[in-house]
mmCIF file of C-alpha atoms and ligand atoms in Angstrom:
data_model
loop_
_atom_site.group_PDB
_atom_site.id
_atom_site.type_symbol
_atom_site.label_atom_id
_atom_site.label_comp_id
_atom_site.label_asym_id
_atom_site.label_seq_id
_atom_site.Cartn_x
_atom_site.Cartn_y
_atom_site.Cartn_z
ATOM 1 C CA MET A 9 -0.013 -0.020 -0.012
ATOM 2 C CA ALA A 10 1.093 3.578 -0.593
ATOM 3 C CA GLN A 11 2.856 5.105 2.371
ATOM 4 C CA SER A 12 1.246 8.446 1.617
ATOM 5 C CA THR A 13 -1.375 9.558 -0.767
ATOM 6 C CA ASP A 14 -0.237 13.204 -0.689
ATOM 7 C CA ALA A 15 0.772 14.396 -4.124
ATOM 8 C CA SER A 16 1.648 10.922 -5.282
ATOM 9 C CA SER A 17 1.269 10.176 -8.970
ATOM 10 C CA PRO A 18 -0.025 6.709 -9.818
ATOM 11 C CA ASP A 19 3.561 5.704 -10.644
ATOM 12 C CA ASP A 20 4.838 7.027 -7.321
ATOM 13 C CA ALA A 21 2.078 5.097 -5.575
ATOM 14 C CA ALA A 22 3.075 1.963 -7.489
ATOM 15 C CA SER A 23 6.713 2.225 -6.494
ATOM 16 C CA SER A 24 5.704 2.959 -2.895
ATOM 17 C CA ALA A 25 3.672 -0.150 -3.004
ATOM 18 C CA ASP A 26 6.829 -2.172 -3.606
ATOM 19 C CA ALA A 27 8.790 -0.372 -0.983
ATOM 20 C CA PRO A 28 6.787 0.536 2.066
ATOM 21 C CA VAL A 29 8.594 2.460 4.811
ATOM 22 C CA ALA A 30 7.686 2.772 8.461
ATOM 23 C CA ILE A 31 9.151 4.041 11.707
ATOM 24 C CA VAL A 32 8.293 3.615 15.377
ATOM 25 C CA ILE A 33 9.844 5.504 18.239
ATOM 26 C CA HIS A 34 9.735 5.665 22.041
ATOM 27 C CA GLY A 35 10.721 8.240 24.619
ATOM 28 C CA GLY A 36 10.719 6.028 27.670
ATOM 29 C CA ALA A 37 8.314 4.093 29.790
ATOM 30 C CA GLY A 38 7.336 4.480 33.451
ATOM 31 C CA THR A 39 4.896 6.094 35.833
ATOM 32 C CA ILE A 40 3.425 8.472 33.343
ATOM 33 C CA ARG A 41 -0.137 9.244 34.299
ATOM 34 C CA ARG A 42 -2.545 11.599 32.600
ATOM 35 C CA ALA A 43 -3.502 13.006 35.989
ATOM 36 C CA ASP A 44 0.097 14.064 36.696
ATOM 37 C CA MET A 45 0.688 15.850 33.429
ATOM 38 C CA SER A 46 -0.386 19.413 32.716
ATOM 39 C CA ALA A 47 -1.918 20.052 29.274
ATOM 40 C CA GLU A 48 1.238 21.991 28.454
ATOM 41 C CA GLN A 49 3.606 19.079 29.369
ATOM 42 C CA ASP A 50 1.372 16.696 27.476
ATOM 43 C CA SER A 51 1.545 18.762 24.319
ATOM 44 C CA MET A 52 5.298 19.359 24.664
ATOM 45 C CA TYR A 53 5.952 15.646 24.739
ATOM 46 C CA ARG A 54 3.615 15.019 21.821
ATOM 47 C CA ALA A 55 5.294 17.772 19.779
ATOM 48 C CA ALA A 56 8.748 16.399 20.588
ATOM 49 C CA LEU A 57 7.693 12.868 19.517
ATOM 50 C CA ASN A 58 6.255 14.260 16.289
ATOM 51 C CA ARG A 59 9.524 16.087 15.546
ATOM 52 C CA ALA A 60 11.469 12.892 16.008
ATOM 53 C CA LEU A 61 9.072 10.911 13.884
ATOM 54 C CA SER A 62 9.254 13.476 11.085
ATOM 55 C CA ALA A 63 13.051 13.526 11.202
ATOM 56 C CA GLY A 64 13.202 9.734 10.851
ATOM 57 C CA HIS A 65 10.367 9.449 8.338
ATOM 58 C CA ASP A 66 11.811 12.153 6.075
ATOM 59 C CA VAL A 67 14.990 10.119 5.751
ATOM 60 C CA LEU A 68 12.968 7.089 4.683
ATOM 61 C CA THR A 69 10.794 8.874 2.158
ATOM 62 C CA ASP A 70 13.916 10.526 0.698
ATOM 63 C CA GLY A 71 15.190 7.031 0.009
ATOM 64 C CA GLY A 72 17.554 6.950 2.952
ATOM 65 C CA THR A 73 18.484 3.877 4.982
ATOM 66 C CA ALA A 74 16.763 2.529 8.078
ATOM 67 C CA VAL A 75 19.972 3.185 9.956
ATOM 68 C CA GLY A 76 19.923 6.786 8.831
ATOM 69 C CA ALA A 77 16.311 7.158 9.884
ATOM 70 C CA VAL A 78 17.007 5.656 13.341
ATOM 71 C CA VAL A 79 19.916 8.050 13.823
ATOM 72 C CA ALA A 80 17.815 11.058 12.672
ATOM 73 C CA ALA A 81 14.932 10.254 14.969
ATOM 74 C CA ILE A 82 17.162 9.512 17.956
ATOM 75 C CA THR A 83 19.442 12.579 17.609
ATOM 76 C CA THR A 84 16.273 14.734 17.609
ATOM 77 C CA MET A 85 15.323 13.276 20.975
ATOM 78 C CA GLU A 86 18.911 13.338 22.264
ATOM 79 C CA ASP A 87 18.987 17.093 21.598
ATOM 80 C CA ASP A 88 15.682 17.586 23.407
ATOM 81 C CA ALA A 89 16.064 18.023 27.159
ATOM 82 C CA LEU A 90 12.666 16.396 27.747
ATOM 83 C CA PHE A 91 14.154 12.969 27.304
ATOM 84 C CA ASN A 92 16.716 10.967 29.290
ATOM 85 C CA ALA A 93 19.259 10.785 26.500
ATOM 86 C CA ALA A 94 22.208 13.093 25.854
ATOM 87 C CA LYS A 95 20.900 16.659 26.740
ATOM 88 C CA GLY A 96 18.558 16.226 29.730
ATOM 89 C CA ALA A 97 19.890 12.799 30.709
ATOM 90 C CA VAL A 98 19.682 11.700 34.325
ATOM 91 C CA PHE A 99 22.494 12.297 36.880
ATOM 92 C CA THR A 100 24.714 9.623 38.310
ATOM 93 C CA SER A 101 25.422 9.375 42.090
ATOM 94 C CA GLU A 102 28.511 11.526 41.344
ATOM 95 C CA ASN A 103 26.377 14.231 39.805
ATOM 96 C CA THR A 104 27.723 13.605 36.327
ATOM 97 C CA VAL A 105 25.965 12.392 33.192
ATOM 98 C CA GLU A 106 27.177 9.105 31.623
ATOM 99 C CA LEU A 107 25.569 7.999 28.403
ATOM 100 C CA ASP A 108 24.915 4.620 26.768
ATOM 101 C CA ALA A 109 23.687 3.905 23.206
ATOM 102 C CA SER A 110 23.544 1.195 20.589
ATOM 103 C CA ILE A 111 22.390 0.625 17.010
ATOM 104 C CA MET A 112 21.944 -2.495 14.859
ATOM 105 C CA ASP A 113 21.439 -2.998 11.143
ATOM 106 C CA GLY A 114 19.061 -5.818 10.511
ATOM 107 C CA GLY A 115 20.308 -6.440 6.965
ATOM 108 C CA THR A 116 23.862 -7.314 7.984
ATOM 109 C CA ARG A 117 23.342 -7.778 11.731
ATOM 110 C CA GLN A 118 26.220 -5.367 12.229
ATOM 111 C CA ALA A 119 26.028 -3.379 15.390
ATOM 112 C CA GLY A 120 27.709 -0.563 17.292
ATOM 113 C CA ALA A 121 27.450 0.314 20.957
ATOM 114 C CA LEU A 122 29.026 2.487 23.589
ATOM 115 C CA THR A 123 28.735 2.913 27.346
ATOM 116 C CA GLY A 124 29.680 5.496 29.938
ATOM 117 C CA VAL A 125 30.634 8.342 27.612
ATOM 118 C CA LYS A 126 30.585 11.841 29.066
ATOM 119 C CA HIS A 127 31.469 14.172 26.204
ATOM 120 C CA ILE A 128 29.706 12.970 23.058
ATOM 121 C CA ARG A 129 26.836 15.273 22.031
ATOM 122 C CA ASN A 130 24.984 12.558 20.118
ATOM 123 C CA PRO A 131 25.882 9.072 21.362
ATOM 124 C CA ILE A 132 23.734 7.397 18.666
ATOM 125 C CA GLU A 133 25.993 8.964 15.985
ATOM 126 C CA LEU A 134 28.994 7.447 17.712
ATOM 127 C CA ALA A 135 27.260 4.062 17.902
ATOM 128 C CA ARG A 136 26.766 4.182 14.122
ATOM 129 C CA THR A 137 30.417 5.138 13.612
ATOM 130 C CA ILE A 138 31.573 2.294 15.897
ATOM 131 C CA MET A 139 29.383 -0.026 13.747
ATOM 132 C CA ASN A 140 30.686 1.257 10.431
ATOM 133 C CA GLU A 141 34.246 2.319 11.109
ATOM 134 C CA SER A 142 35.659 -0.019 13.771
ATOM 135 C CA VAL A 143 36.107 -3.744 13.918
ATOM 136 C CA HIS A 144 34.416 -3.822 17.308
ATOM 137 C CA VAL A 145 30.799 -3.786 18.452
ATOM 138 C CA MET A 146 31.052 -2.097 21.873
ATOM 139 C CA LEU A 147 33.442 0.518 23.263
ATOM 140 C CA ALA A 148 33.437 1.927 26.774
ATOM 141 C CA GLN A 149 34.150 5.209 28.536
ATOM 142 C CA GLU A 150 37.523 6.863 27.692
ATOM 143 C CA GLY A 151 38.242 4.349 25.007
ATOM 144 C CA ALA A 152 35.020 5.124 23.203
ATOM 145 C CA GLU A 153 35.829 8.815 23.461
ATOM 146 C CA THR A 154 39.360 8.324 22.128
ATOM 147 C CA PHE A 155 37.869 6.513 19.144
ATOM 148 C CA ALA A 156 35.342 9.324 18.712
ATOM 149 C CA ARG A 157 38.116 11.941 18.682
ATOM 150 C CA GLN A 158 40.001 9.995 16.043
ATOM 151 C CA GLN A 159 36.834 9.893 13.999
ATOM 152 C CA GLY A 160 36.526 13.662 14.178
ATOM 153 C CA PHE A 161 33.761 13.921 16.735
ATOM 154 C CA ASP A 162 33.467 17.255 18.570
ATOM 155 C CA MET A 163 33.609 16.875 22.313
ATOM 156 C CA VAL A 164 31.249 18.738 24.645
ATOM 157 C CA GLU A 165 31.626 19.525 28.338
ATOM 158 C CA ASN A 166 29.650 17.170 30.614
ATOM 159 C CA GLU A 167 27.759 20.285 31.739
ATOM 160 C CA TYR A 168 26.195 20.503 28.223
ATOM 161 C CA PHE A 169 23.885 17.631 29.295
ATOM 162 C CA TYR A 170 22.779 19.018 32.692
ATOM 163 C CA THR A 171 19.266 20.179 33.456
ATOM 164 C CA GLU A 172 17.957 21.305 36.800
ATOM 165 C CA ARG A 173 15.004 18.980 36.680
ATOM 166 C CA ARG A 174 17.256 15.928 36.432
ATOM 167 C CA ARG A 175 19.573 17.302 39.196
ATOM 168 C CA ARG A 176 16.541 17.641 41.482
ATOM 169 C CA ALA A 177 15.393 14.117 40.561
ATOM 170 C CA ALA A 178 18.805 12.724 41.592
ATOM 171 C CA GLU A 179 18.687 14.650 44.861
ATOM 172 C CA LYS A 180 15.208 13.260 45.553
ATOM 173 C CA ALA A 181 16.424 9.732 44.811
ATOM 174 C CA ARG A 182 19.229 10.145 47.304
ATOM 175 C CA GLU A 183 16.760 10.930 50.027
ATOM 176 C CA ASN A 184 16.099 7.227 50.204
ATOM 177 C CA GLY A 185 19.821 6.442 50.472
ATOM 178 C CA PRO A 186 22.370 5.722 47.794
ATOM 179 C CA THR A 187 20.404 2.887 46.228
ATOM 180 C CA GLY A 188 22.354 3.137 43.026
ATOM 181 C CA ASP A 189 19.692 2.028 40.626
ATOM 182 C CA ALA A 190 16.910 4.210 41.921
ATOM 183 C CA ASN A 191 14.046 5.683 40.121
ATOM 184 C CA LEU A 192 12.437 8.268 42.312
ATOM 185 C CA PRO A 193 11.434 6.985 45.720
ATOM 186 C CA ASP A 194 7.849 6.136 46.628
ATOM 187 C CA SER A 195 7.961 9.044 49.069
ATOM 188 C CA TYR A 196 8.184 11.449 46.140
ATOM 189 C CA ASP A 197 4.755 13.081 46.045
ATOM 190 C CA PRO A 198 3.445 13.877 42.588
ATOM 191 C CA GLU A 199 1.260 16.562 44.043
ATOM 192 C CA THR A 200 4.244 18.557 45.142
ATOM 193 C CA ALA A 201 6.510 17.732 42.208
ATOM 194 C CA GLU A 202 7.357 20.796 40.225
ATOM 195 C CA ASP A 203 7.556 18.676 37.124
ATOM 196 C CA ALA A 204 5.390 15.597 37.178
ATOM 197 C CA GLY A 205 7.076 14.351 34.053
ATOM 198 C CA GLU A 206 10.289 13.652 36.021
ATOM 199 C CA ARG A 207 8.614 11.448 38.575
ATOM 200 C CA GLY A 208 9.525 7.778 38.293
ATOM 201 C CA THR A 209 9.802 7.875 34.553
ATOM 202 C CA PHE A 210 12.658 6.294 32.792
ATOM 203 C CA GLY A 211 12.919 8.452 29.658
ATOM 204 C CA THR A 212 15.259 6.535 27.373
ATOM 205 C CA VAL A 213 14.750 7.023 23.636
ATOM 206 C CA GLY A 214 14.641 4.501 20.837
ATOM 207 C CA ALA A 215 13.689 4.035 17.188
ATOM 208 C CA VAL A 216 13.114 1.220 14.760
ATOM 209 C CA ALA A 217 12.755 1.829 11.017
ATOM 210 C CA LEU A 218 12.002 -0.070 7.803
ATOM 211 C CA ASP A 219 13.509 1.428 4.665
ATOM 212 C CA GLN A 220 12.701 1.105 0.921
ATOM 213 C CA ASP A 221 15.185 -1.709 0.485
ATOM 214 C CA GLY A 222 13.411 -3.763 3.139
ATOM 215 C CA ASN A 223 16.096 -3.260 5.723
ATOM 216 C CA ILE A 224 15.236 -2.895 9.395
ATOM 217 C CA ALA A 225 17.373 -0.989 11.902
ATOM 218 C CA ALA A 226 16.936 -0.334 15.639
ATOM 219 C CA GLY A 227 18.685 1.990 18.064
ATOM 220 C CA THR A 228 18.451 3.087 21.714
ATOM 221 C CA SER A 229 20.098 5.946 23.632
ATOM 222 C CA THR A 230 19.936 6.756 27.347
ATOM 223 C CA GLY A 231 21.494 8.315 30.430
ATOM 224 C CA GLY A 232 20.588 5.106 32.262
ATOM 225 C CA THR A 233 18.916 5.181 35.683
ATOM 226 C CA THR A 234 18.784 8.120 38.092
ATOM 227 C CA ASN A 235 21.594 8.075 40.657
ATOM 228 C CA LYS A 236 23.361 5.050 39.135
ATOM 229 C CA ARG A 237 26.634 3.992 40.785
ATOM 230 C CA PHE A 238 29.696 1.862 40.260
ATOM 231 C CA GLY A 239 29.894 2.239 36.500
ATOM 232 C CA ARG A 240 26.418 0.648 36.179
ATOM 233 C CA ILE A 241 25.510 -0.291 32.626
ATOM 234 C CA GLY A 242 21.901 -0.959 31.648
ATOM 235 C CA ASP A 243 20.343 -2.826 28.790
ATOM 236 C CA SER A 244 20.294 0.053 26.282
ATOM 237 C CA PRO A 245 23.841 -0.381 24.971
ATOM 238 C CA ILE A 246 23.686 -4.157 25.055
ATOM 239 C CA ILE A 247 22.805 -5.834 21.711
ATOM 240 C CA GLY A 248 20.089 -8.366 22.353
ATOM 241 C CA ALA A 249 18.930 -6.688 25.591
ATOM 242 C CA GLY A 250 17.975 -3.122 24.780
ATOM 243 C CA THR A 251 18.442 -3.212 20.972
ATOM 244 C CA TYR A 252 18.185 -5.831 18.291
ATOM 245 C CA ALA A 253 17.490 -5.996 14.553
ATOM 246 C CA ASP A 254 17.313 -8.783 12.011
ATOM 247 C CA ASN A 255 15.508 -8.465 8.659
ATOM 248 C CA GLN A 256 14.346 -12.088 9.064
ATOM 249 C CA THR A 257 12.279 -11.188 12.110
ATOM 250 C CA CYS A 258 12.071 -7.641 13.392
ATOM 251 C CA GLY A 259 13.779 -4.667 14.994
ATOM 252 C CA VAL A 260 13.388 -3.896 18.690
ATOM 253 C CA SER A 261 14.266 -1.048 21.056
ATOM 254 C CA ALA A 262 13.512 -1.449 24.765
ATOM 255 C CA THR A 263 13.035 0.886 27.656
ATOM 256 C CA GLY A 264 12.608 0.089 31.346
ATOM 257 C CA HIS A 265 14.340 -1.400 34.297
ATOM 258 C CA GLY A 266 17.505 -2.409 32.481
ATOM 259 C CA GLU A 267 18.706 -5.072 34.842
ATOM 260 C CA TYR A 268 15.606 -7.151 34.013
ATOM 261 C CA PHE A 269 15.880 -6.518 30.262
ATOM 262 C CA ILE A 270 19.452 -7.773 30.338
ATOM 263 C CA ARG A 271 18.441 -10.950 32.206
ATOM 264 C CA ALA A 272 15.626 -11.565 29.741
ATOM 265 C CA ALA A 273 17.769 -10.711 26.721
ATOM 266 C CA ALA A 274 14.529 -8.927 26.008
ATOM 267 C CA ALA A 275 15.046 -7.394 22.594
ATOM 268 C CA HIS A 276 16.457 -10.665 21.194
ATOM 269 C CA SER A 277 13.619 -12.593 22.916
ATOM 270 C CA VAL A 278 11.088 -10.785 20.754
ATOM 271 C CA ALA A 279 12.956 -11.761 17.630
ATOM 272 C CA ALA A 280 13.538 -15.326 18.908
ATOM 273 C CA ARG A 281 9.859 -15.820 19.559
ATOM 274 C CA MET A 282 9.145 -14.957 15.952
ATOM 275 C CA LYS A 283 11.966 -17.047 14.587
ATOM 276 C CA PHE A 284 11.619 -20.164 16.702
ATOM 277 C CA ALA A 285 8.011 -20.102 17.837
ATOM 278 C CA GLY A 286 6.476 -18.601 14.730
ATOM 279 C CA MET A 287 4.822 -15.739 16.619
ATOM 280 C CA SER A 288 3.815 -12.505 14.970
ATOM 281 C CA VAL A 289 5.698 -9.372 16.028
ATOM 282 C CA GLU A 290 2.715 -8.277 18.090
ATOM 283 C CA GLU A 291 2.469 -11.532 19.964
ATOM 284 C CA ALA A 292 6.208 -11.893 20.436
ATOM 285 C CA ALA A 293 6.537 -8.379 21.876
ATOM 286 C CA ARG A 294 3.461 -8.801 24.071
ATOM 287 C CA VAL A 295 4.579 -12.117 25.563
ATOM 288 C CA THR A 296 8.070 -10.706 26.306
ATOM 289 C CA VAL A 297 6.793 -7.523 27.918
ATOM 290 C CA MET A 298 3.554 -8.691 29.541
ATOM 291 C CA ASP A 299 4.493 -12.270 30.572
ATOM 292 C CA GLU A 300 8.243 -12.889 30.659
ATOM 293 C CA LEU A 301 9.586 -9.666 32.115
ATOM 294 C CA PRO A 302 7.006 -9.271 34.900
ATOM 295 C CA ALA A 303 7.640 -12.865 36.040
ATOM 296 C CA LEU A 304 11.322 -12.239 36.809
ATOM 297 C CA PRO A 305 12.160 -12.036 40.569
ATOM 298 C CA PRO A 306 12.284 -10.133 42.719
ATOM 299 C CA ASP A 307 10.093 -7.297 41.418
ATOM 300 C CA GLY A 308 9.416 -8.045 37.752
ATOM 301 C CA GLY A 309 10.860 -6.088 34.899
ATOM 302 C CA SER A 310 8.905 -2.956 34.259
ATOM 303 C CA GLY A 311 9.037 -1.167 30.899
ATOM 304 C CA GLY A 312 8.151 -1.717 27.301
ATOM 305 C CA VAL A 313 9.455 -2.243 23.787
ATOM 306 C CA ILE A 314 8.806 -1.006 20.341
ATOM 307 C CA ALA A 315 9.105 -3.519 17.517
ATOM 308 C CA LEU A 316 8.639 -3.462 13.725
ATOM 309 C CA ASP A 317 8.773 -6.364 11.324
ATOM 310 C CA ALA A 318 9.686 -6.537 7.627
ATOM 311 C CA ASP A 319 6.076 -6.134 6.577
ATOM 312 C CA GLY A 320 5.827 -2.948 8.599
ATOM 313 C CA ASN A 321 3.717 -4.479 11.431
ATOM 314 C CA ILE A 322 4.261 -2.443 14.598
ATOM 315 C CA ALA A 323 4.049 -3.440 18.242
ATOM 316 C CA MET A 324 4.446 -1.120 21.262
ATOM 317 C CA PRO A 325 3.553 -3.026 24.456
ATOM 318 C CA PHE A 326 4.419 -1.753 27.910
ATOM 319 C CA ASN A 327 3.655 -2.960 31.405
ATOM 320 C CA THR A 328 4.000 0.476 33.089
ATOM 321 C CA GLN A 329 1.442 3.224 33.301
ATOM 322 C CA GLY A 330 2.673 4.946 30.203
ATOM 323 C CA MET A 331 5.221 5.009 27.426
ATOM 324 C CA TYR A 332 5.996 7.951 25.238
ATOM 325 C CA ARG A 333 5.662 6.476 21.776
ATOM 326 C CA GLY A 334 4.637 7.042 18.167
ATOM 327 C CA TYR A 335 4.796 5.681 14.646
ATOM 328 C CA VAL A 336 4.288 6.324 11.018
ATOM 329 C CA ASP A 337 3.140 3.114 9.429
ATOM 330 C CA THR A 338 3.444 1.789 5.814
ATOM 331 C CA ASP A 339 0.204 3.509 4.859
ATOM 332 C CA GLY A 340 1.478 6.872 6.160
ATOM 333 C CA ASN A 341 -0.767 6.790 9.223
ATOM 334 C CA ARG A 342 0.866 8.719 12.107
ATOM 335 C CA ALA A 343 0.075 8.529 15.798
ATOM 336 C CA VAL A 344 1.766 9.666 19.015
ATOM 337 C CA MET A 345 0.656 8.309 22.405
ATOM 338 C CA ILE A 346 1.646 8.618 26.035
ATOM 339 C CA TYR A 347 -0.732 6.847 28.322
ATOM 340 C CA ASN A 348 -2.491 3.489 28.505
ATOM 341 C CA ASP A 349 -5.519 5.069 26.945
ATOM 342 C CA GLU A 350 -3.440 6.933 24.372
HETATM 343 N N1 LIG B 10 16.630 0.821 30.187
HETATM 344 C C1 LIG B 10 17.397 1.969 30.666
HETATM 345 C C2 LIG B 10 18.451 1.523 31.618
HETATM 346 O O1 LIG B 10 18.183 0.624 32.429
HETATM 347 C C3 LIG B 10 16.553 2.972 31.321
HETATM 348 C C4 LIG B 10 15.300 3.353 30.577
HETATM 349 O O2 LIG B 10 14.875 2.646 29.674
HETATM 350 O O3 LIG B 10 14.769 4.380 30.883
HETATM 351 O O4 LIG B 10 19.530 2.075 31.622
#
């Protein structure tokens, strides 16, 4: 089916029919309740999701690659302080920002990932460069930054990523002690929160795209969890946990309590359920997020995934109260959603 009917000649429509494109994005899952969001916050998030969708979808309709679309969508959200990725990322227990990201090309199953970088403006760009220009999949901390410098990346001060809202969130988290992997404590009262959007949300960003050549790519970028300690690494930069793509099955980007997503190899589990159990992308994503993750001790893995298969079928299940998310499907239908009831 045509991805868009706008200004398409019959010929354009016919070629679109052979080459449908689609993109799905997320901006994190967590305790995101309609009652806690002002109308202004709600529309700010929706506008931000729409900007990211447009950035990615424009790449696809211009004939660009799925990898290019994923990078375009994610850099838009990395540059937006609303999300927990690059600018606006959460603080560590040391009051710094340390970033993780990964990307995977479903056509070649090549992948690039980095963890614990402090001076890269757009970590997803570095993930792509690691995938394309190094013989490695994953680089960490100073080593990743040395590679970035060699590749001509501009470095930014760590302060570039700081926002007051995230600093306050880390201070609040520390009120319950240095738990290391804390989201905001239960004692944090939404009624008194200056910014309800910060409360208990995770905020990681991700994108999965299908391009005109039928290639799928997936990527994820995050600051990790508020007040993280000890060089903690979550699922987002781990291929198979937070990100996975294979043209034979689907592309997946996850968001949520990373420790559980690592233990479930969650992103790969979605693809494996399609490959080995013959499930649809919707069923595979749903079983992983609604059955497998919640069953893990001690608390169950909270969060969600976005997934997209080679036919452009989209799944966006989450087991939290909300997940910032949106898509443009192969028919050109666009939607952005935040809560359980959209
Ligand atoms: N999964 C990320 C992590 O654990 C956090 C998130 O998705 O918000 O680092």
